[in-house]
Coordinates of C-alpha atoms and ligand atoms in Angstrom, one line a residue:
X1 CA 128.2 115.8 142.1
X2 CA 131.6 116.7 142.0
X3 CA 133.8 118.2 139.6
X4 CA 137.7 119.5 139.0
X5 CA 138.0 122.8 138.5
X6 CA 141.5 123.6 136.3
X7 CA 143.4 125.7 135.3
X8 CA 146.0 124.7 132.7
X9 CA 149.5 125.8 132.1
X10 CA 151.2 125.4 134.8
X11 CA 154.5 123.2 135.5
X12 CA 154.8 121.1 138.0
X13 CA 157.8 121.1 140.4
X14 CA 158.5 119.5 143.9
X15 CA 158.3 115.9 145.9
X16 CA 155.4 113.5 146.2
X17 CA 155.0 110.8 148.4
X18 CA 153.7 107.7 146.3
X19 CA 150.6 106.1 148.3
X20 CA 149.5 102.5 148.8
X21 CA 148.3 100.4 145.8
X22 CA 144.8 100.4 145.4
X23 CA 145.0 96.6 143.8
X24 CA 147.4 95.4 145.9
X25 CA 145.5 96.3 149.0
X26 CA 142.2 94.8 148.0
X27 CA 143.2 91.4 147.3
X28 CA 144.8 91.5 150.8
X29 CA 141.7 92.4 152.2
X30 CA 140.5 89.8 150.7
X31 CA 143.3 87.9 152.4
X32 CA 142.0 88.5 156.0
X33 CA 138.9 86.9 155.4
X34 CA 141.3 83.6 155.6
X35 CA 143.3 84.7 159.0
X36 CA 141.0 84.7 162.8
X37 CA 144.0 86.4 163.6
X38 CA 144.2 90.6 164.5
X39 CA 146.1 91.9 160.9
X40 CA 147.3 95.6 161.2
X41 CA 147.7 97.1 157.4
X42 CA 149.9 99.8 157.6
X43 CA 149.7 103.4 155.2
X44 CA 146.4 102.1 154.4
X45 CA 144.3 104.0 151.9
X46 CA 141.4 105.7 151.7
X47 CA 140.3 105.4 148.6
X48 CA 136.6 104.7 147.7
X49 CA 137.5 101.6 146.3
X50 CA 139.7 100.1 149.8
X51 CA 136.8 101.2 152.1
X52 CA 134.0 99.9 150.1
X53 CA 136.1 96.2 150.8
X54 CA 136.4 97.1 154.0
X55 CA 132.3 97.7 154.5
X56 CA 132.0 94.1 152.3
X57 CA 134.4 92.7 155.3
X58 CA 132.2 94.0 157.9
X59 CA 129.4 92.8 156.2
X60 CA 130.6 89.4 156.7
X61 CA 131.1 90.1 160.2
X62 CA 134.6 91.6 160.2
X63 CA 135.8 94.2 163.1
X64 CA 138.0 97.1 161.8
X65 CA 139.0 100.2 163.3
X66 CA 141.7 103.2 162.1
X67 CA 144.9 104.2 164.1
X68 CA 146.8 106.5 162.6
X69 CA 147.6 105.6 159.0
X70 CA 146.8 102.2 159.8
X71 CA 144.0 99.8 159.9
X72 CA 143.3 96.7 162.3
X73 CA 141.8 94.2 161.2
X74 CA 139.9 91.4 163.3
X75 CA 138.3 88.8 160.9
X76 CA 137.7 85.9 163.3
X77 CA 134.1 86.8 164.2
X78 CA 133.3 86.7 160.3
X79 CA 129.9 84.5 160.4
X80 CA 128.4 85.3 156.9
X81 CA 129.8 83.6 153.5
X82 CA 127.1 85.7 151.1
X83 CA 128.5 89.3 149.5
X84 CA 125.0 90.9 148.1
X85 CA 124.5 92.3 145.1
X86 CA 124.4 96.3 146.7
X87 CA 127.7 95.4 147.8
X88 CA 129.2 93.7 145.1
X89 CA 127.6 96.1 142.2
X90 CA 129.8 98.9 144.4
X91 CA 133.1 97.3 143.9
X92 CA 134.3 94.2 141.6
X93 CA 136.6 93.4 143.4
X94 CA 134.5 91.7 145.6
X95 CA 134.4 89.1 143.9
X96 CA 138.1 88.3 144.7
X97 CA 137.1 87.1 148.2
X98 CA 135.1 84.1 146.9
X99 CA 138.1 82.2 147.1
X100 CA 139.0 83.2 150.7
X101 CA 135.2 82.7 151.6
X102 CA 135.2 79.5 150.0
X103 CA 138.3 78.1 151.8
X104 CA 137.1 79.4 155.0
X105 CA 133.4 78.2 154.8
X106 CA 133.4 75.6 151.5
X107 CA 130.6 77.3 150.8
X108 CA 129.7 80.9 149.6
X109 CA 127.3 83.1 148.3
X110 CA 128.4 85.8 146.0
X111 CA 126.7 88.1 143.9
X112 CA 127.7 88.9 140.4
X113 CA 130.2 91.7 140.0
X114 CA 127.9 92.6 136.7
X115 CA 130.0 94.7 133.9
X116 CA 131.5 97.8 134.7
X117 CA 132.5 101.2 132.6
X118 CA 135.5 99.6 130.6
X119 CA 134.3 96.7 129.4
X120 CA 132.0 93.1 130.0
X121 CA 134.4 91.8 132.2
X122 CA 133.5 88.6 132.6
X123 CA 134.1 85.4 135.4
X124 CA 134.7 82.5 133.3
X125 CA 138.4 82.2 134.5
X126 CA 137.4 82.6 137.8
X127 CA 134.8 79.8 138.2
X128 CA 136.8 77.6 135.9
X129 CA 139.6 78.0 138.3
X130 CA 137.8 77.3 141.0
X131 CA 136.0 73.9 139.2
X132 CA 139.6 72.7 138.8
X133 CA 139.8 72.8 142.2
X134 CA 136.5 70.4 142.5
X135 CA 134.2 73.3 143.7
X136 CA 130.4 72.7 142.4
X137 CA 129.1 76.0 141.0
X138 CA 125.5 76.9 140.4
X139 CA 124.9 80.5 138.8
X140 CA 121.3 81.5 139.2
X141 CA 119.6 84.9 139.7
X142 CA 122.5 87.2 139.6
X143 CA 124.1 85.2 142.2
X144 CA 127.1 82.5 142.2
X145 CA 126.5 79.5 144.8
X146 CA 129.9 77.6 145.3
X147 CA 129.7 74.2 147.2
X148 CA 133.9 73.9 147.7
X149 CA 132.6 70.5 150.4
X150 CA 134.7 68.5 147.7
X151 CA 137.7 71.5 147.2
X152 CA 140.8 70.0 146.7
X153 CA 144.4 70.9 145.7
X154 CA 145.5 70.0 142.1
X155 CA 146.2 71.9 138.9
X156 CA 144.5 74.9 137.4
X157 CA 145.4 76.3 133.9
X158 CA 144.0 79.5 133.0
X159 CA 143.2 80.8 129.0
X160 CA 144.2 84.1 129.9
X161 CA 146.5 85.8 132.8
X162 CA 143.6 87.4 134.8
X163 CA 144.5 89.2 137.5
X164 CA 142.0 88.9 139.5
X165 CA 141.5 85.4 139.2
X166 CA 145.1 84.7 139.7
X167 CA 144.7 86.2 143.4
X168 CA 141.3 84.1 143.6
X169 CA 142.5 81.0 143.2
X170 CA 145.6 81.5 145.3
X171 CA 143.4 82.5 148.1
X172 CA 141.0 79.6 147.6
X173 CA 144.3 77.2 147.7
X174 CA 146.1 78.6 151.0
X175 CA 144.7 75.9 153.4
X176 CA 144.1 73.2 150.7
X177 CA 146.2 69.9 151.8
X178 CA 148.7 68.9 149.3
X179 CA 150.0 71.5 146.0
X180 CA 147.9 73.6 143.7
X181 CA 149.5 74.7 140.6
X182 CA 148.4 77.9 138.9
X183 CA 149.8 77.9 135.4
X184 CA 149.5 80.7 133.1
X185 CA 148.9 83.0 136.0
X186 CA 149.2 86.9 135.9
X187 CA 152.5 88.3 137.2
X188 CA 151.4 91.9 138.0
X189 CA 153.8 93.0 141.3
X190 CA 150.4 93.1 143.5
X191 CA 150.0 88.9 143.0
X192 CA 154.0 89.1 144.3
X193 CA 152.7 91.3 147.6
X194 CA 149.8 88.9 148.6
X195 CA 152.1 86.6 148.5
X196 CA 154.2 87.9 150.3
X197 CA 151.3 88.9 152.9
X198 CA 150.5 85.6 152.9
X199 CA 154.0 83.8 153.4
X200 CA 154.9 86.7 155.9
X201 CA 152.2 84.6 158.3
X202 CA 152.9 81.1 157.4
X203 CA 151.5 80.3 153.8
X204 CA 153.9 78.6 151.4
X205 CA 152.7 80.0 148.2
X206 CA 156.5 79.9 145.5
X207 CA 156.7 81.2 142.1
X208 CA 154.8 84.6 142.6
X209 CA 156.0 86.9 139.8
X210 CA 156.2 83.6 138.0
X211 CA 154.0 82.6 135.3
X212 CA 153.1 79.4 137.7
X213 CA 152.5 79.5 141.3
X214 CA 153.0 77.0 143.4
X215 CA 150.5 76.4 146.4
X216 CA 151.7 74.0 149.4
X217 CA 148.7 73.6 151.7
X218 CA 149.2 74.7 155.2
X219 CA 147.0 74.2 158.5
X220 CA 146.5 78.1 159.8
X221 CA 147.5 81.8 159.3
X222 CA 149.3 83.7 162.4
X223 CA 147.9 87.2 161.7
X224 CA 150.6 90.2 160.6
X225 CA 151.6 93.2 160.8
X226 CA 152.1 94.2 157.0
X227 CA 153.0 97.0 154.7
X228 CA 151.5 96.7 151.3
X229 CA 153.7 98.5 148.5
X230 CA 153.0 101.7 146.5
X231 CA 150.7 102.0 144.0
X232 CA 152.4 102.5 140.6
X233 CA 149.6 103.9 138.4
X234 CA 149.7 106.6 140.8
X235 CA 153.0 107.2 140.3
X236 CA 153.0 107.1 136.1
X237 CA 150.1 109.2 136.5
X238 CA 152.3 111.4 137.8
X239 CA 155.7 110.8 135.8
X240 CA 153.0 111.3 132.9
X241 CA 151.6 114.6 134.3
X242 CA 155.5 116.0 134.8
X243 CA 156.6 115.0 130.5
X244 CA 152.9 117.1 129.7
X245 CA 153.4 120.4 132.2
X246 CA 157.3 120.2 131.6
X247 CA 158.5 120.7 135.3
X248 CA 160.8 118.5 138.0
X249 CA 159.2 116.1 140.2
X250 CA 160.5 113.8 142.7
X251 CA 158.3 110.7 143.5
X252 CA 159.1 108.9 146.9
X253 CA 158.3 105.3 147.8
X254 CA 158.5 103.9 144.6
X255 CA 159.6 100.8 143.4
X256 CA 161.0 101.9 140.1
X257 CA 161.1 98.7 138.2
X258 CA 156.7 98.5 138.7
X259 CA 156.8 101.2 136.3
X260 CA 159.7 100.0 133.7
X261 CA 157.6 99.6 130.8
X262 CA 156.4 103.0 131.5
X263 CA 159.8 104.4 132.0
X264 CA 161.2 102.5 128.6
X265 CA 158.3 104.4 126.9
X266 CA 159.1 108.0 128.2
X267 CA 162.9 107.7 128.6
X268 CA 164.6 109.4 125.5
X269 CA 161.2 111.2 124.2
X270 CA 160.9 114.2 126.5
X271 CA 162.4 113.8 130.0
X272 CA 165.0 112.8 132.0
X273 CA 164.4 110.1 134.5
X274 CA 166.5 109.3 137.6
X275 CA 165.8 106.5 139.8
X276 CA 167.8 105.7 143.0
X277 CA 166.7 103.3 145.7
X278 CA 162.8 104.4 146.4
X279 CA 163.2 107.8 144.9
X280 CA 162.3 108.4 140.9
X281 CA 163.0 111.7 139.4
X282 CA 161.2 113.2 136.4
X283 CA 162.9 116.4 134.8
X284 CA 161.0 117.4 131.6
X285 CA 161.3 120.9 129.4
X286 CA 160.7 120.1 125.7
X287 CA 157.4 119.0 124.0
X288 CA 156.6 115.1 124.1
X289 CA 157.4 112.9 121.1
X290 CA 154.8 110.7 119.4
X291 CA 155.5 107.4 120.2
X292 CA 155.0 104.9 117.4
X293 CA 153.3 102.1 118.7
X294 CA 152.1 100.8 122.5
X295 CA 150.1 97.8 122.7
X296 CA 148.7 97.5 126.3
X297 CA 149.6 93.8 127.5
X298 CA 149.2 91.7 131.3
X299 CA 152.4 92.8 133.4
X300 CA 155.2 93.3 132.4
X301 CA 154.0 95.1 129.1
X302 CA 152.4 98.1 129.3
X303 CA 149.4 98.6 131.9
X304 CA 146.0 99.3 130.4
X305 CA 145.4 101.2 133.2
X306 CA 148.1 104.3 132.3
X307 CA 146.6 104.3 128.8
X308 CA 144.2 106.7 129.3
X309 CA 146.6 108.9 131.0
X310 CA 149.6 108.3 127.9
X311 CA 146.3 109.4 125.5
X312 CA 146.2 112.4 126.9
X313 CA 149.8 112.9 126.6
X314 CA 150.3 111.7 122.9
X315 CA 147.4 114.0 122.2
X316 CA 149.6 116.8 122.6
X317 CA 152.9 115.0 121.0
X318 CA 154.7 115.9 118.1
X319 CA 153.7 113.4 114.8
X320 CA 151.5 110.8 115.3
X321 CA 151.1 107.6 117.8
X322 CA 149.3 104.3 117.9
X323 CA 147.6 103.0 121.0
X324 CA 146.3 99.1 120.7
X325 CA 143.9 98.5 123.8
X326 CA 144.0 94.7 124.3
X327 CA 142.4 94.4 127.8
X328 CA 139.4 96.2 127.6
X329 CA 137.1 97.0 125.0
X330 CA 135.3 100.0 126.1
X331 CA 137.8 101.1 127.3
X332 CA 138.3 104.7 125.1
X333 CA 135.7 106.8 126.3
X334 CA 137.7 109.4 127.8
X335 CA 138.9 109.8 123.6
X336 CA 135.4 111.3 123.3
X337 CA 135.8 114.2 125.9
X338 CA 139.4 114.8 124.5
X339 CA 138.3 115.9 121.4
X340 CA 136.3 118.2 123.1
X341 CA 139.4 120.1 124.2
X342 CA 140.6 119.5 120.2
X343 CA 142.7 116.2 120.1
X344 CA 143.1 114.6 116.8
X345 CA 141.9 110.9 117.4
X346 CA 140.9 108.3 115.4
X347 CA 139.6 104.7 116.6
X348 CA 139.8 102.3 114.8
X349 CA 138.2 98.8 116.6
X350 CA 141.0 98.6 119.6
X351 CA 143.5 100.9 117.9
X352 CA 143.6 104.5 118.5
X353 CA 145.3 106.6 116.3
X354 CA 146.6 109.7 117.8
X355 CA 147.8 112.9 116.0
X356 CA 149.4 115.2 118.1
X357 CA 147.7 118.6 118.4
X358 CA 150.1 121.9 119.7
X359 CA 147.9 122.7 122.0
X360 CA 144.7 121.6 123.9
X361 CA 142.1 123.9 124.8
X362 CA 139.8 123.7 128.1
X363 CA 136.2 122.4 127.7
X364 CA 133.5 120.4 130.4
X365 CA 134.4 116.8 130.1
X366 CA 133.0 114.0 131.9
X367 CA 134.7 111.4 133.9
X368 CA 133.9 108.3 132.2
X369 CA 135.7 105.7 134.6
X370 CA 138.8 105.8 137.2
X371 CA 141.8 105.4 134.8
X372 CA 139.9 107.5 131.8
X373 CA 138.9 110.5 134.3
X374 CA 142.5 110.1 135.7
X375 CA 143.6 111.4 131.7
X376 CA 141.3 113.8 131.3
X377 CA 143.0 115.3 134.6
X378 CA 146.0 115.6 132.6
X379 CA 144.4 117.0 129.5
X380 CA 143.2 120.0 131.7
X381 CA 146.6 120.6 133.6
X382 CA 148.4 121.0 130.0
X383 CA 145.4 122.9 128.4
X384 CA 144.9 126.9 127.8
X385 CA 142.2 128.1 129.6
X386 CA 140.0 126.2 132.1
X387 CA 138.9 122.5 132.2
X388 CA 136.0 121.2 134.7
X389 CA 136.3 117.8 134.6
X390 CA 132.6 116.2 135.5
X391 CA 132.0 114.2 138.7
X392 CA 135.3 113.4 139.7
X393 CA 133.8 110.4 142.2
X394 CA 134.7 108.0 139.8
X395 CA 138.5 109.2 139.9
X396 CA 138.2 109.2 144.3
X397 CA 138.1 105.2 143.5
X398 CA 141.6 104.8 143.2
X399 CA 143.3 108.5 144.0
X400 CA 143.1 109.9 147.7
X401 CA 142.1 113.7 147.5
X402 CA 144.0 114.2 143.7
X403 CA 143.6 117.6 143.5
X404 CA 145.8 117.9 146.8
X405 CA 148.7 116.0 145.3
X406 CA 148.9 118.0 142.6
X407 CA 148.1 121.2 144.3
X408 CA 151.3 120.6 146.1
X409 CA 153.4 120.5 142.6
X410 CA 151.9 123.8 141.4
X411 CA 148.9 122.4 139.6
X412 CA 145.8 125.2 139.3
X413 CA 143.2 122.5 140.6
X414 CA 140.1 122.9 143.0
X415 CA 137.2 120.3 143.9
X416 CA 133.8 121.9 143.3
X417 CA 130.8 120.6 144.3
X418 CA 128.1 121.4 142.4
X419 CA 124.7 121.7 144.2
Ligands
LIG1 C1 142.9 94.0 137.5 C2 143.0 95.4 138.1 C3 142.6 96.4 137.0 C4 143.4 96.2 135.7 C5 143.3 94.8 135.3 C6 144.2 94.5 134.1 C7 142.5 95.1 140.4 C8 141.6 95.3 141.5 N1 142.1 95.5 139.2 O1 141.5 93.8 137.2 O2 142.9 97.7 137.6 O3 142.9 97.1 134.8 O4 143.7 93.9 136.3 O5 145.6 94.8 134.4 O6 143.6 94.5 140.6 N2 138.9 88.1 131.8 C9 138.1 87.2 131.3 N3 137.5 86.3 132.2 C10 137.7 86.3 133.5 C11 138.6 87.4 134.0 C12 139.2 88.2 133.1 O7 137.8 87.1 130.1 O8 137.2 85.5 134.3 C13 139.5 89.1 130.9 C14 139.0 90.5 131.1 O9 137.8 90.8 130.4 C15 140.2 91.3 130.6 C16 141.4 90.5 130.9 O10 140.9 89.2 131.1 O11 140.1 91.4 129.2 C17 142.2 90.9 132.1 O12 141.3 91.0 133.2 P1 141.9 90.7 134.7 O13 143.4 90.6 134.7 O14 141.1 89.7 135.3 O15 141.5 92.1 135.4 P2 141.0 92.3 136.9 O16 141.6 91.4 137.8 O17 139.5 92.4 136.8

């Protein structure tokens, strides 16, 4: 196991280079399933989450190697259309690549992503989506069989703006002759770069960013070079971590307005925010404000996946915040461990009531889940004494080597491994 050894109180001060978005690269690993063409992803990141979708890719009989910062990408000897379930249990977002499977194959075996830390997370959209499109589903033993023999382009309308099954059914509809609509489709800025990763080699997808996509079917994919964008819970991680320690950081390759409900929240409470072309500039020296109300919504509200991480920070605001969790609903464990380094918390079914404490003291904590272990980083940089924050593997999901970036700001941070 391994841990985060910290110790709080220290500002934070200097440049960071914002790396590549975990979500947005995974659907577009996804993506290559579709192309028999070589695909070079450039500043591609290691993050346990990326390579576990690479291994699912090999699996199905991908070739992949690393040059540099890059990786090339050679899907046309794939010859498998079943993801098992010790591959799928490891990530869920295998279970994006159904729909590339599917269109490549019309047929695919995939096992059930199963729940996960924050919450049931369930299919439904997914496989409805995918019915709409006149794919038979049987769902037997853990596993979902998909006969898309009969696949064909038309209209799906989904409940709810998933994510994940947004990308699904976008993938599943690239090659499909005629239009697919998808209405009431998420419009998170990673939907907007597959389908731009898509378009950039000949797919005609319109209306990404939308809340309906439009699909035109097309006959191949030419392969790419491509450059996926920045990941911006990385960067309000960060932005968050500067209004706690009180500091000046400058984060590079960023695209500013991914983060604008983040920066509507923060602007006017503690800091002073400067954004001009990639660059965003965080300048904070007084004590966060409570902030009276944030309910976490599908983009462009506030991302569920910073709440954790704006906890952490109300915890040790002046007056007292509310935080409504709409996505997930398990997703406040980390609220647990805080109180171990003495926040004031209530929960009350998905609201969490926050009185802000003046200080936070270091305790053990356990890392619950990516985004929760990601706060109770934060809690440890801001607290007196010293934080270990418990196996940290959960956090190396979606952060490359954390304790380095914010080594490099002046954060008093080590990885221990505990034998
Ligand atoms: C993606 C992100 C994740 C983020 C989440 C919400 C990736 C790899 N992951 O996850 O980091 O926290 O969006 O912004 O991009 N739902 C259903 N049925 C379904 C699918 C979803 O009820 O078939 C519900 C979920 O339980 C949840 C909500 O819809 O309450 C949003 O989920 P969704 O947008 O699908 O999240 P993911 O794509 O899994």
């Amino acid at each position: 196991m391994e841990n985060f050894f910290i110790c709080g109180g220290n500002k934070l001060n200097g440049t960071l280079n914002i790396s590549t978005s975990k979500n947005a690269v995974l659907p577009i690993l996804a993506g290559c399933i579709l192309c028999d063409k070589q695909i070079i992803l450039h500043k591609f990141p290691k993050y346990d989450d990326t390579k576990n979708m690479l291994n699912i890719l090999q699996n199905l009989g991908a070739k992949y190697f690393y040059q540099d910062d890059s990786v090339i990408i050679d899907c046309s000897s794939i010859d498998k259309c079943e993801i098992s379930i010790e591959l799928a249990s490891k990530i869920r977002s295998s279970f994006f690549s159904l729909g590339a499977i599917l269109s490549r194959f019309k047929k695919a075996k995939v096992a059930y992503p199963g729940g996960c830390a924050i919450g049931a997370r369930p299919i439904d959209i997914h496989l409805k989506g995918l019915q709409s499109l006149g794919v038979k589903i049987i769902d037997k033993h853990g596993y979902i069989y998909c006969d898309g023999t009969g696949m064909k382009s038309g209209d799906v309308t989904f409940d709810f703006p998933s994510v994940g099954a947004t990308e699904n059914i976008m993938l599943a509809s690239v090659f499909l002759k005629g239009k697919t609509k998808i209405i009431n489709c998420a419009r998170e800025p990673e939907i907007v770069d597959l389908a731009n990763f898509l378009n950039a080699q000949g797919a005609k997808i319109y209306g990404a960013g939308s809340s309906v996509i439009e699909i035109e079917g097309v006959k191949s994919l030419s392969g790419i070079e491509y450059t996926p964008i920045s990941d911006r819970i990385i960067a309000g991680t960060y932005m968050i971590a500067t209004c706690m320690c009180g500091g000046k950081v400058e984060l590079t390759n960023i695209n500013y307005e991914n983060v604008f409900s983040l920066i509507s929240k923060l602007k006017n409470n503690c800091c002073k925010i400067v954004c001009k072309s990639d660059k965003l500039t965080v300048v904070a020296d007084k004590r966060p404000k409570c902030i009276s109300k944030i309910d976490t919504r599908p983009y462009p509200g506030f991302p569920t996946d910073l709440q954790p991480q704006i906890i952490a920070m109300l915890s040790i605001s002046k007056g007292t915040s509310v935080v409504v969790e709409n996505l997930f609903e398990s997703r406040f464990k980390h609220i647990t461990e805080l109180k171990k380094m003495g926040a004031d918390i209530i929960v009350n079914d998905k609201a969490a009531i926050i009185k802000g404490v003046n200080q936070l003291y270091g305790a053990n904590v356990m890392c619950c889940d990516l985004r929760g272990g990601a706060g109770m980083v934060l809690a440890g940089l801001v607290a007196k004494g010293y934080t270990t924050v418990c196996d940290v593997h959960h956090i190396d999901r979606g952060y490359f080597e954390m304790e380095k970036d914010l080594q490099l700001l002046g954060a008093n941070i080590e990885r221990i491994k505990e034998i």
